[in-house]
Amino acid sequence: MAGALAGDGLVRSASNMSWRTISLKDMWNEQPDVFKRSGAAEEEEELKWAAIERLPTFERMRKGMMRQVMSDGREVHDEVDLTKLRTEDKKQLMDSILKVVEDDNEKFLKRLRDRTDRVGIEVPKIEVRFEHLSVEGDAYVGTRALPTLYNSTLNAIEGVLGLVGLSPSKKRVVKILQDVSGIVRPSRMCLLLGPPSSGKTTFLKALSGKLDDDLRVTGKVTYCGHELSEFVPKRTCAYISQHDLHYGEMTVRETLDFSGRCLGVGTRYEMLVEASRREKQEGIKPDPEIDAFMKATAVAGQKTSLITDYVLKILGLDICADIMVGDDMRRGISGGQKKRVTTGEMLVGPAKVFFMDEISTGLDSSTTFQIIKYMKQMVHIMDVTMVISLLQPAPETFDLFDDIILLSEGQIVYQGPRENVLEFFEHMGFKCPQRKGVADFLQEVTSKKDQEQYWFRKNQPYKYISVTEFAHAFNSFHIFQKLSEDLRVPYDRSSVHHAALVRAKYGISHWELFKACFSREWLLMKRNHSYTYSKLPR
């Protein structure tokens, strides 16, 4: 009996073993089919990519490979026309590139830069120099400067009498900037600090070539050794104003799309053609996602561009992309979101130099930190030149910058690396307390009212040090001495990238500009149909 049971157990064990063997064998036999499918899919993708490479240049720059999800769950790369992307295709591409903006933006920019570096394409860099720059104007001061009806009437009468020499002008000469010199270098984040009325806005406008005509300017501003009259500074750089001026009837996406359409694509198309040509010669297959993004953002004349979706995402505006901007009479987005829209209008363009004036107004410290962090990634990876003016940046935001320009009463008190700014003021006898933000300290240490609390030389009596004395002391500081040596050496104009400075007045043709403006006006007419109807003749 025991032997029968033992035999039966052996048979059952053998049958189980054979079942397991068959199951494993069947599973093993199924595996090669999977690998064959994968290999076939890769071979099919290679054939599709080879077909794109054989297309003429004009067609090749519009076709790319995008990942598509099949009905059975498989992911394959399929050929698409990147100038006719649907909304869901754009969303899918942006989600694949920037799943989590905080983590993926730097990786994405590095992937973009790696493509050009791999084939040896040089990215344009711009260095901005300003030497002995002074700006002054005539203005009414005191109560006479108030915009009252009496003052406006009196000013108009005096202006007319002054033209015929019957009444001397009551305006006074106001010096806004006084003999400032320095260098703004590419690939370095520069923070412009200064108390109110220190001349920050005028300084940024002077560097961008957008000063008012009634101001008197001496000194010179150069981009890579070229003066502002030798190129078109308004298209080479982008000045972002602290005032938000938008059409309230347009949505956030429509506002950025119109701005990008008018600004054009710059040299993106030419650089993409050259990169594609070199990759074809060297047998390099580009990253399909990066190739699709670059091609989608390099074609001019599109009503909507993928660069808009990218800017919306990094500025945190994707949640309100289809909401009207709004104005005093129409409810829309918040004030902080409007400020980000103002910034985004310039980021969608091809500029390589950015001057940003108080872009953090209405934003909380966390949002400001994230935006400045993305700007820093752009500056360091894409070799952009950027100056950002902030009023009271948080310590974490302050630490993101590489260089500091401290402006007070129209004079530069300090310009140089952020790490050396406290060293200069300790040399002058002022020390920042441990629990005090460095940015707040820098804006208060030149004030006559707040300066004494930072004096740390207890063995010496405190004496007020004026802004002029600070500026003269900085001229003998080792940071300025090195800066002066760099300024004495002329910029090598022969090394300037041919695409660095823009010499064309418009980014698109007159016809494309007409179509863009007509499309916008037609949209505004439809949004204000009741007002438009009321103005029709009857």
mmCIF file with all atom_site columns, C-alpha atoms in Angstrom, residues 311-504:
data_model
loop_
_atom_site.group_PDB
_atom_site.id
_atom_site.type_symbol
_atom_site.label_atom_id
_atom_site.label_alt_id
_atom_site.label_comp_id
_atom_site.label_asym_id
_atom_site.label_entity_id
_atom_site.label_seq_id
_atom_site.pdbx_PDB_ins_code
_atom_site.Cartn_x
_atom_site.Cartn_y
_atom_site.Cartn_z
_atom_site.occupancy
_atom_site.B_iso_or_equiv
_atom_site.pdbx_formal_charge
_atom_site.auth_seq_id
_atom_site.auth_comp_id
_atom_site.auth_asym_id
_atom_site.auth_atom_id
_atom_site.pdbx_PDB_model_num
ATOM 1   C CA . VAL A 1 311 ? 6.286   79.171  -22.659 1.00 0.00 ? 311 VAL A CA 1
ATOM 2   C CA . LEU A 1 312 ? 2.814   78.631  -21.191 1.00 0.00 ? 312 LEU A CA 1
ATOM 3   C CA . LYS A 1 313 ? 4.092   75.577  -19.367 1.00 0.00 ? 313 LYS A CA 1
ATOM 4   C CA . ILE A 1 314 ? 7.269   77.042  -17.875 1.00 0.00 ? 314 ILE A CA 1
ATOM 5   C CA . LEU A 1 315 ? 5.465   80.210  -16.762 1.00 0.00 ? 315 LEU A CA 1
ATOM 6   C CA . GLY A 1 316 ? 2.615   78.265  -15.181 1.00 0.00 ? 316 GLY A CA 1
ATOM 7   C CA . LEU A 1 317 ? 0.041   79.781  -17.530 1.00 0.00 ? 317 LEU A CA 1
ATOM 8   C CA . ASP A 1 318 ? -1.210  76.500  -19.004 1.00 0.00 ? 318 ASP A CA 1
ATOM 9   C CA . ILE A 1 319 ? -4.032  76.450  -16.428 1.00 0.00 ? 319 ILE A CA 1
ATOM 10  C CA . CYS A 1 320 ? -5.419  79.749  -17.790 1.00 0.00 ? 320 CYS A CA 1
ATOM 11  C CA . ALA A 1 321 ? -4.324  79.476  -21.424 1.00 0.00 ? 321 ALA A CA 1
ATOM 12  C CA . ASP A 1 322 ? -7.866  79.716  -22.814 1.00 0.00 ? 322 ASP A CA 1
ATOM 13  C CA . ILE A 1 323 ? -9.115  82.424  -20.424 1.00 0.00 ? 323 ILE A CA 1
ATOM 14  C CA . MET A 1 324 ? -9.408  86.036  -21.580 1.00 0.00 ? 324 MET A CA 1
ATOM 15  C CA . VAL A 1 325 ? -6.744  88.393  -20.276 1.00 0.00 ? 325 VAL A CA 1
ATOM 16  C CA . GLY A 1 326 ? -9.367  90.911  -19.179 1.00 0.00 ? 326 GLY A CA 1
ATOM 17  C CA . ASP A 1 327 ? -9.158  94.610  -18.361 1.00 0.00 ? 327 ASP A CA 1
ATOM 18  C CA . ASP A 1 328 ? -10.868 97.220  -16.181 1.00 0.00 ? 328 ASP A CA 1
ATOM 19  C CA . MET A 1 329 ? -14.243 96.496  -17.770 1.00 0.00 ? 329 MET A CA 1
ATOM 20  C CA . ARG A 1 330 ? -13.907 92.754  -18.292 1.00 0.00 ? 330 ARG A CA 1
ATOM 21  C CA . ARG A 1 331 ? -13.051 90.038  -15.810 1.00 0.00 ? 331 ARG A CA 1
ATOM 22  C CA . GLY A 1 332 ? -10.011 87.972  -16.711 1.00 0.00 ? 332 GLY A CA 1
ATOM 23  C CA . ILE A 1 333 ? -6.834  86.526  -15.266 1.00 0.00 ? 333 ILE A CA 1
ATOM 24  C CA . SER A 1 334 ? -5.148  87.768  -12.092 1.00 0.00 ? 334 SER A CA 1
ATOM 25  C CA . GLY A 1 335 ? -2.541  90.520  -11.892 1.00 0.00 ? 335 GLY A CA 1
ATOM 26  C CA . GLY A 1 336 ? 0.299   88.061  -11.341 1.00 0.00 ? 336 GLY A CA 1
ATOM 27  C CA . GLN A 1 337 ? -0.771  86.056  -14.376 1.00 0.00 ? 337 GLN A CA 1
ATOM 28  C CA . LYS A 1 338 ? -0.891  89.249  -16.468 1.00 0.00 ? 338 LYS A CA 1
ATOM 29  C CA . LYS A 1 339 ? 2.681   89.963  -15.428 1.00 0.00 ? 339 LYS A CA 1
ATOM 30  C CA . ARG A 1 340 ? 3.688   86.496  -16.618 1.00 0.00 ? 340 ARG A CA 1
ATOM 31  C CA . VAL A 1 341 ? 1.864   87.069  -19.914 1.00 0.00 ? 341 VAL A CA 1
ATOM 32  C CA . THR A 1 342 ? 3.939   90.233  -20.408 1.00 0.00 ? 342 THR A CA 1
ATOM 33  C CA . THR A 1 343 ? 7.084   88.185  -19.879 1.00 0.00 ? 343 THR A CA 1
ATOM 34  C CA . GLY A 1 344 ? 5.858   85.392  -22.138 1.00 0.00 ? 344 GLY A CA 1
ATOM 35  C CA . GLU A 1 345 ? 5.197   87.798  -25.036 1.00 0.00 ? 345 GLU A CA 1
ATOM 36  C CA . MET A 1 346 ? 8.940   88.304  -25.374 1.00 0.00 ? 346 MET A CA 1
ATOM 37  C CA . LEU A 1 347 ? 10.045  84.768  -24.560 1.00 0.00 ? 347 LEU A CA 1
ATOM 38  C CA . VAL A 1 348 ? 8.171   83.380  -27.583 1.00 0.00 ? 348 VAL A CA 1
ATOM 39  C CA . GLY A 1 349 ? 10.421  85.439  -29.861 1.00 0.00 ? 349 GLY A CA 1
ATOM 40  C CA . PRO A 1 350 ? 13.938  84.691  -31.109 1.00 0.00 ? 350 PRO A CA 1
ATOM 41  C CA . ALA A 1 351 ? 15.775  87.349  -29.053 1.00 0.00 ? 351 ALA A CA 1
ATOM 42  C CA . LYS A 1 352 ? 19.111  86.446  -27.453 1.00 0.00 ? 352 LYS A CA 1
ATOM 43  C CA . VAL A 1 353 ? 19.225  89.394  -25.021 1.00 0.00 ? 353 VAL A CA 1
ATOM 44  C CA . PHE A 1 354 ? 16.537  90.070  -22.416 1.00 0.00 ? 354 PHE A CA 1
ATOM 45  C CA . PHE A 1 355 ? 16.078  93.094  -20.170 1.00 0.00 ? 355 PHE A CA 1
ATOM 46  C CA . MET A 1 356 ? 13.301  92.392  -17.670 1.00 0.00 ? 356 MET A CA 1
ATOM 47  C CA . ASP A 1 357 ? 11.938  95.233  -15.550 1.00 0.00 ? 357 ASP A CA 1
ATOM 48  C CA . GLU A 1 358 ? 10.189  94.234  -12.302 1.00 0.00 ? 358 GLU A CA 1
ATOM 49  C CA . ILE A 1 359 ? 8.768   90.946  -13.581 1.00 0.00 ? 359 ILE A CA 1
ATOM 50  C CA . SER A 1 360 ? 7.886   89.745  -10.066 1.00 0.00 ? 360 SER A CA 1
ATOM 51  C CA . THR A 1 361 ? 5.202   92.360  -9.322  1.00 0.00 ? 361 THR A CA 1
ATOM 52  C CA . GLY A 1 362 ? 2.068   90.564  -8.127  1.00 0.00 ? 362 GLY A CA 1
ATOM 53  C CA . LEU A 1 363 ? 3.811   87.201  -7.807  1.00 0.00 ? 363 LEU A CA 1
ATOM 54  C CA . ASP A 1 364 ? 4.434   85.276  -4.611  1.00 0.00 ? 364 ASP A CA 1
ATOM 55  C CA . SER A 1 365 ? 8.008   84.346  -3.684  1.00 0.00 ? 365 SER A CA 1
ATOM 56  C CA . SER A 1 366 ? 7.565   80.688  -4.673  1.00 0.00 ? 366 SER A CA 1
ATOM 57  C CA . THR A 1 367 ? 6.357   81.495  -8.199  1.00 0.00 ? 367 THR A CA 1
ATOM 58  C CA . THR A 1 368 ? 9.095   84.099  -8.622  1.00 0.00 ? 368 THR A CA 1
ATOM 59  C CA . PHE A 1 369 ? 11.706  81.540  -7.563  1.00 0.00 ? 369 PHE A CA 1
ATOM 60  C CA . GLN A 1 370 ? 10.452  78.981  -10.095 1.00 0.00 ? 370 GLN A CA 1
ATOM 61  C CA . ILE A 1 371 ? 10.380  81.477  -12.975 1.00 0.00 ? 371 ILE A CA 1
ATOM 62  C CA . ILE A 1 372 ? 13.866  82.817  -12.181 1.00 0.00 ? 372 ILE A CA 1
ATOM 63  C CA . LYS A 1 373 ? 15.093  79.221  -11.938 1.00 0.00 ? 373 LYS A CA 1
ATOM 64  C CA . TYR A 1 374 ? 13.819  78.504  -15.457 1.00 0.00 ? 374 TYR A CA 1
ATOM 65  C CA . MET A 1 375 ? 15.383  81.729  -16.716 1.00 0.00 ? 375 MET A CA 1
ATOM 66  C CA . LYS A 1 376 ? 18.705  80.666  -15.196 1.00 0.00 ? 376 LYS A CA 1
ATOM 67  C CA . GLN A 1 377 ? 18.543  77.309  -16.961 1.00 0.00 ? 377 GLN A CA 1
ATOM 68  C CA . MET A 1 378 ? 17.884  79.092  -20.243 1.00 0.00 ? 378 MET A CA 1
ATOM 69  C CA . VAL A 1 379 ? 20.771  81.511  -19.691 1.00 0.00 ? 379 VAL A CA 1
ATOM 70  C CA . HIS A 1 380 ? 23.346  78.883  -18.718 1.00 0.00 ? 380 HIS A CA 1
ATOM 71  C CA . ILE A 1 381 ? 22.438  76.226  -21.278 1.00 0.00 ? 381 ILE A CA 1
ATOM 72  C CA . MET A 1 382 ? 21.458  78.336  -24.297 1.00 0.00 ? 382 MET A CA 1
ATOM 73  C CA . ASP A 1 383 ? 24.045  81.132  -23.716 1.00 0.00 ? 383 ASP A CA 1
ATOM 74  C CA . VAL A 1 384 ? 21.437  83.882  -23.375 1.00 0.00 ? 384 VAL A CA 1
ATOM 75  C CA . THR A 1 385 ? 22.262  87.376  -22.084 1.00 0.00 ? 385 THR A CA 1
ATOM 76  C CA . MET A 1 386 ? 19.802  88.483  -19.398 1.00 0.00 ? 386 MET A CA 1
ATOM 77  C CA . VAL A 1 387 ? 19.390  91.334  -16.903 1.00 0.00 ? 387 VAL A CA 1
ATOM 78  C CA . ILE A 1 388 ? 16.462  91.115  -14.483 1.00 0.00 ? 388 ILE A CA 1
ATOM 79  C CA . SER A 1 389 ? 15.351  93.949  -12.219 1.00 0.00 ? 389 SER A CA 1
ATOM 80  C CA . LEU A 1 390 ? 13.684  92.864  -8.965  1.00 0.00 ? 390 LEU A CA 1
ATOM 81  C CA . LEU A 1 391 ? 12.583  95.054  -6.085  1.00 0.00 ? 391 LEU A CA 1
ATOM 82  C CA . GLN A 1 392 ? 12.754  92.734  -3.059  1.00 0.00 ? 392 GLN A CA 1
ATOM 83  C CA . PRO A 1 393 ? 13.830  89.232  -4.093  1.00 0.00 ? 393 PRO A CA 1
ATOM 84  C CA . ALA A 1 394 ? 13.741  86.454  -1.509  1.00 0.00 ? 394 ALA A CA 1
ATOM 85  C CA . PRO A 1 395 ? 17.122  85.052  -0.383  1.00 0.00 ? 395 PRO A CA 1
ATOM 86  C CA . GLU A 1 396 ? 16.542  81.826  -2.355  1.00 0.00 ? 396 GLU A CA 1
ATOM 87  C CA . THR A 1 397 ? 15.825  83.837  -5.515  1.00 0.00 ? 397 THR A CA 1
ATOM 88  C CA . PHE A 1 398 ? 18.808  86.113  -4.889  1.00 0.00 ? 398 PHE A CA 1
ATOM 89  C CA . ASP A 1 399 ? 21.138  83.101  -4.740  1.00 0.00 ? 399 ASP A CA 1
ATOM 90  C CA . LEU A 1 400 ? 20.138  82.054  -8.269  1.00 0.00 ? 400 LEU A CA 1
ATOM 91  C CA . PHE A 1 401 ? 21.962  85.016  -9.832  1.00 0.00 ? 401 PHE A CA 1
ATOM 92  C CA . ASP A 1 402 ? 25.586  85.098  -10.920 1.00 0.00 ? 402 ASP A CA 1
ATOM 93  C CA . ASP A 1 403 ? 26.213  88.861  -11.133 1.00 0.00 ? 403 ASP A CA 1
ATOM 94  C CA . ILE A 1 404 ? 24.829  91.889  -9.302  1.00 0.00 ? 404 ILE A CA 1
ATOM 95  C CA . ILE A 1 405 ? 24.438  95.476  -10.496 1.00 0.00 ? 405 ILE A CA 1
ATOM 96  C CA . LEU A 1 406 ? 23.565  97.778  -7.595  1.00 0.00 ? 406 LEU A CA 1
ATOM 97  C CA . LEU A 1 407 ? 22.238  101.128 -8.785  1.00 0.00 ? 407 LEU A CA 1
ATOM 98  C CA . SER A 1 408 ? 21.500  104.082 -6.519  1.00 0.00 ? 408 SER A CA 1
ATOM 99  C CA . GLU A 1 409 ? 20.826  107.725 -7.399  1.00 0.00 ? 409 GLU A CA 1
ATOM 100 C CA . GLY A 1 410 ? 21.822  107.031 -10.992 1.00 0.00 ? 410 GLY A CA 1
ATOM 101 C CA . GLN A 1 411 ? 25.271  105.670 -10.086 1.00 0.00 ? 411 GLN A CA 1
ATOM 102 C CA . ILE A 1 412 ? 26.605  102.123 -10.019 1.00 0.00 ? 412 ILE A CA 1
ATOM 103 C CA . VAL A 1 413 ? 27.661  101.269 -6.484  1.00 0.00 ? 413 VAL A CA 1
ATOM 104 C CA . TYR A 1 414 ? 28.679  97.718  -7.319  1.00 0.00 ? 414 TYR A CA 1
ATOM 105 C CA . GLN A 1 415 ? 28.860  95.507  -10.384 1.00 0.00 ? 415 GLN A CA 1
ATOM 106 C CA . GLY A 1 416 ? 30.363  92.054  -10.329 1.00 0.00 ? 416 GLY A CA 1
ATOM 107 C CA . PRO A 1 417 ? 29.990  88.514  -8.991  1.00 0.00 ? 417 PRO A CA 1
ATOM 108 C CA . ARG A 1 418 ? 27.379  87.967  -6.321  1.00 0.00 ? 418 ARG A CA 1
ATOM 109 C CA . GLU A 1 419 ? 29.931  86.250  -4.086  1.00 0.00 ? 419 GLU A CA 1
ATOM 110 C CA . ASN A 1 420 ? 32.022  89.449  -3.733  1.00 0.00 ? 420 ASN A CA 1
ATOM 111 C CA . VAL A 1 421 ? 29.301  92.005  -3.036  1.00 0.00 ? 421 VAL A CA 1
ATOM 112 C CA . LEU A 1 422 ? 29.404  91.644  0.769   1.00 0.00 ? 422 LEU A CA 1
ATOM 113 C CA . GLU A 1 423 ? 33.199  91.798  0.675   1.00 0.00 ? 423 GLU A CA 1
ATOM 114 C CA . PHE A 1 424 ? 33.041  95.269  -0.862  1.00 0.00 ? 424 PHE A CA 1
ATOM 115 C CA . PHE A 1 425 ? 30.652  96.654  1.752   1.00 0.00 ? 425 PHE A CA 1
ATOM 116 C CA . GLU A 1 426 ? 32.642  95.094  4.607   1.00 0.00 ? 426 GLU A CA 1
ATOM 117 C CA . HIS A 1 427 ? 35.626  96.875  3.133   1.00 0.00 ? 427 HIS A CA 1
ATOM 118 C CA . MET A 1 428 ? 33.573  100.074 3.458   1.00 0.00 ? 428 MET A CA 1
ATOM 119 C CA . GLY A 1 429 ? 32.665  99.286  7.076   1.00 0.00 ? 429 GLY A CA 1
ATOM 120 C CA . PHE A 1 430 ? 29.173  97.831  6.688   1.00 0.00 ? 430 PHE A CA 1
ATOM 121 C CA . LYS A 1 431 ? 28.195  94.249  7.444   1.00 0.00 ? 431 LYS A CA 1
ATOM 122 C CA . CYS A 1 432 ? 25.007  92.371  6.641   1.00 0.00 ? 432 CYS A CA 1
ATOM 123 C CA . PRO A 1 433 ? 23.432  90.767  9.742   1.00 0.00 ? 433 PRO A CA 1
ATOM 124 C CA . GLN A 1 434 ? 23.002  87.007  9.686   1.00 0.00 ? 434 GLN A CA 1
ATOM 125 C CA . ARG A 1 435 ? 19.194  87.106  9.714   1.00 0.00 ? 435 ARG A CA 1
ATOM 126 C CA . LYS A 1 436 ? 19.000  89.866  7.098   1.00 0.00 ? 436 LYS A CA 1
ATOM 127 C CA . GLY A 1 437 ? 18.440  89.156  3.408   1.00 0.00 ? 437 GLY A CA 1
ATOM 128 C CA . VAL A 1 438 ? 21.381  90.280  1.296   1.00 0.00 ? 438 VAL A CA 1
ATOM 129 C CA . ALA A 1 439 ? 19.114  91.944  -1.268  1.00 0.00 ? 439 ALA A CA 1
ATOM 130 C CA . ASP A 1 440 ? 17.364  94.024  1.399   1.00 0.00 ? 440 ASP A CA 1
ATOM 131 C CA . PHE A 1 441 ? 20.726  94.948  2.913   1.00 0.00 ? 441 PHE A CA 1
ATOM 132 C CA . LEU A 1 442 ? 22.069  96.145  -0.432  1.00 0.00 ? 442 LEU A CA 1
ATOM 133 C CA . GLN A 1 443 ? 19.091  98.412  -1.043  1.00 0.00 ? 443 GLN A CA 1
ATOM 134 C CA . GLU A 1 444 ? 19.214  99.928  2.438   1.00 0.00 ? 444 GLU A CA 1
ATOM 135 C CA . VAL A 1 445 ? 22.950  100.358 2.983   1.00 0.00 ? 445 VAL A CA 1
ATOM 136 C CA . THR A 1 446 ? 23.118  103.358 0.627   1.00 0.00 ? 446 THR A CA 1
ATOM 137 C CA . SER A 1 447 ? 20.134  105.052 2.282   1.00 0.00 ? 447 SER A CA 1
ATOM 138 C CA . LYS A 1 448 ? 20.914  107.884 4.680   1.00 0.00 ? 448 LYS A CA 1
ATOM 139 C CA . LYS A 1 449 ? 18.060  106.789 6.903   1.00 0.00 ? 449 LYS A CA 1
ATOM 140 C CA . ASP A 1 450 ? 18.978  103.079 7.199   1.00 0.00 ? 450 ASP A CA 1
ATOM 141 C CA . GLN A 1 451 ? 22.738  103.044 6.759   1.00 0.00 ? 451 GLN A CA 1
ATOM 142 C CA . GLU A 1 452 ? 23.883  103.492 10.365  1.00 0.00 ? 452 GLU A CA 1
ATOM 143 C CA . GLN A 1 453 ? 22.434  100.190 11.643  1.00 0.00 ? 453 GLN A CA 1
ATOM 144 C CA . TYR A 1 454 ? 24.880  98.210  9.460   1.00 0.00 ? 454 TYR A CA 1
ATOM 145 C CA . TRP A 1 455 ? 28.057  99.955  10.671  1.00 0.00 ? 455 TRP A CA 1
ATOM 146 C CA . PHE A 1 456 ? 30.221  97.310  12.386  1.00 0.00 ? 456 PHE A CA 1
ATOM 147 C CA . ARG A 1 457 ? 33.486  99.145  13.127  1.00 0.00 ? 457 ARG A CA 1
ATOM 148 C CA . LYS A 1 458 ? 32.709  99.912  16.742  1.00 0.00 ? 458 LYS A CA 1
ATOM 149 C CA . ASN A 1 459 ? 36.187  101.360 17.373  1.00 0.00 ? 459 ASN A CA 1
ATOM 150 C CA . GLN A 1 460 ? 35.513  104.097 14.801  1.00 0.00 ? 460 GLN A CA 1
ATOM 151 C CA . PRO A 1 461 ? 32.732  106.694 14.911  1.00 0.00 ? 461 PRO A CA 1
ATOM 152 C CA . TYR A 1 462 ? 30.048  106.292 12.279  1.00 0.00 ? 462 TYR A CA 1
ATOM 153 C CA . LYS A 1 463 ? 29.952  108.781 9.446   1.00 0.00 ? 463 LYS A CA 1
ATOM 154 C CA . TYR A 1 464 ? 27.407  108.803 6.638   1.00 0.00 ? 464 TYR A CA 1
ATOM 155 C CA . ILE A 1 465 ? 28.889  107.622 3.346   1.00 0.00 ? 465 ILE A CA 1
ATOM 156 C CA . SER A 1 466 ? 27.091  109.033 0.324   1.00 0.00 ? 466 SER A CA 1
ATOM 157 C CA . VAL A 1 467 ? 26.353  107.182 -2.892  1.00 0.00 ? 467 VAL A CA 1
ATOM 158 C CA . THR A 1 468 ? 29.030  109.186 -4.689  1.00 0.00 ? 468 THR A CA 1
ATOM 159 C CA . GLU A 1 469 ? 31.622  108.077 -2.121  1.00 0.00 ? 469 GLU A CA 1
ATOM 160 C CA . PHE A 1 470 ? 30.513  104.462 -2.558  1.00 0.00 ? 470 PHE A CA 1
ATOM 161 C CA . ALA A 1 471 ? 30.876  104.786 -6.329  1.00 0.00 ? 471 ALA A CA 1
ATOM 162 C CA . HIS A 1 472 ? 34.371  106.296 -6.046  1.00 0.00 ? 472 HIS A CA 1
ATOM 163 C CA . ALA A 1 473 ? 35.429  103.594 -3.593  1.00 0.00 ? 473 ALA A CA 1
ATOM 164 C CA . PHE A 1 474 ? 34.199  100.881 -5.954  1.00 0.00 ? 474 PHE A CA 1
ATOM 165 C CA . ASN A 1 475 ? 36.395  102.332 -8.705  1.00 0.00 ? 475 ASN A CA 1
ATOM 166 C CA . SER A 1 476 ? 39.436  101.296 -6.646  1.00 0.00 ? 476 SER A CA 1
ATOM 167 C CA . PHE A 1 477 ? 38.009  97.884  -5.696  1.00 0.00 ? 477 PHE A CA 1
ATOM 168 C CA . HIS A 1 478 ? 39.664  94.852  -7.323  1.00 0.00 ? 478 HIS A CA 1
ATOM 169 C CA . ILE A 1 479 ? 36.420  93.782  -9.040  1.00 0.00 ? 479 ILE A CA 1
ATOM 170 C CA . PHE A 1 480 ? 36.135  97.096  -10.879 1.00 0.00 ? 480 PHE A CA 1
ATOM 171 C CA . GLN A 1 481 ? 39.829  97.077  -11.717 1.00 0.00 ? 481 GLN A CA 1
ATOM 172 C CA . LYS A 1 482 ? 39.401  93.802  -13.579 1.00 0.00 ? 482 LYS A CA 1
ATOM 173 C CA . LEU A 1 483 ? 36.258  95.157  -15.228 1.00 0.00 ? 483 LEU A CA 1
ATOM 174 C CA . SER A 1 484 ? 38.160  98.250  -16.372 1.00 0.00 ? 484 SER A CA 1
ATOM 175 C CA . GLU A 1 485 ? 40.860  96.069  -17.914 1.00 0.00 ? 485 GLU A CA 1
ATOM 176 C CA . ASP A 1 486 ? 38.226  94.191  -19.888 1.00 0.00 ? 486 ASP A CA 1
ATOM 177 C CA . LEU A 1 487 ? 36.646  97.448  -21.044 1.00 0.00 ? 487 LEU A CA 1
ATOM 178 C CA . ARG A 1 488 ? 40.012  98.762  -22.256 1.00 0.00 ? 488 ARG A CA 1
ATOM 179 C CA . VAL A 1 489 ? 40.362  95.778  -24.583 1.00 0.00 ? 489 VAL A CA 1
ATOM 180 C CA . PRO A 1 490 ? 38.125  96.338  -27.660 1.00 0.00 ? 490 PRO A CA 1
ATOM 181 C CA . TYR A 1 491 ? 35.707  93.555  -28.499 1.00 0.00 ? 491 TYR A CA 1
ATOM 182 C CA . ASP A 1 492 ? 36.915  91.345  -31.343 1.00 0.00 ? 492 ASP A CA 1
ATOM 183 C CA . ARG A 1 493 ? 34.291  92.073  -33.975 1.00 0.00 ? 493 ARG A CA 1
ATOM 184 C CA . SER A 1 494 ? 35.652  89.363  -36.268 1.00 0.00 ? 494 SER A CA 1
ATOM 185 C CA . SER A 1 495 ? 34.557  86.685  -33.789 1.00 0.00 ? 495 SER A CA 1
ATOM 186 C CA . VAL A 1 496 ? 30.890  87.767  -33.782 1.00 0.00 ? 496 VAL A CA 1
ATOM 187 C CA . HIS A 1 497 ? 28.473  85.087  -34.965 1.00 0.00 ? 497 HIS A CA 1
ATOM 188 C CA . HIS A 1 498 ? 26.738  86.155  -38.180 1.00 0.00 ? 498 HIS A CA 1
ATOM 189 C CA . ALA A 1 499 ? 23.333  85.444  -36.619 1.00 0.00 ? 499 ALA A CA 1
ATOM 190 C CA . ALA A 1 500 ? 23.986  87.287  -33.340 1.00 0.00 ? 500 ALA A CA 1
ATOM 191 C CA . LEU A 1 501 ? 22.894  90.786  -34.392 1.00 0.00 ? 501 LEU A CA 1
ATOM 192 C CA . VAL A 1 502 ? 19.673  91.357  -36.336 1.00 0.00 ? 502 VAL A CA 1
ATOM 193 C CA . ARG A 1 503 ? 19.791  93.861  -39.179 1.00 0.00 ? 503 ARG A CA 1
ATOM 194 C CA . ALA A 1 504 ? 16.311  93.317  -40.632 1.00 0.00 ? 504 ALA A CA 1
#
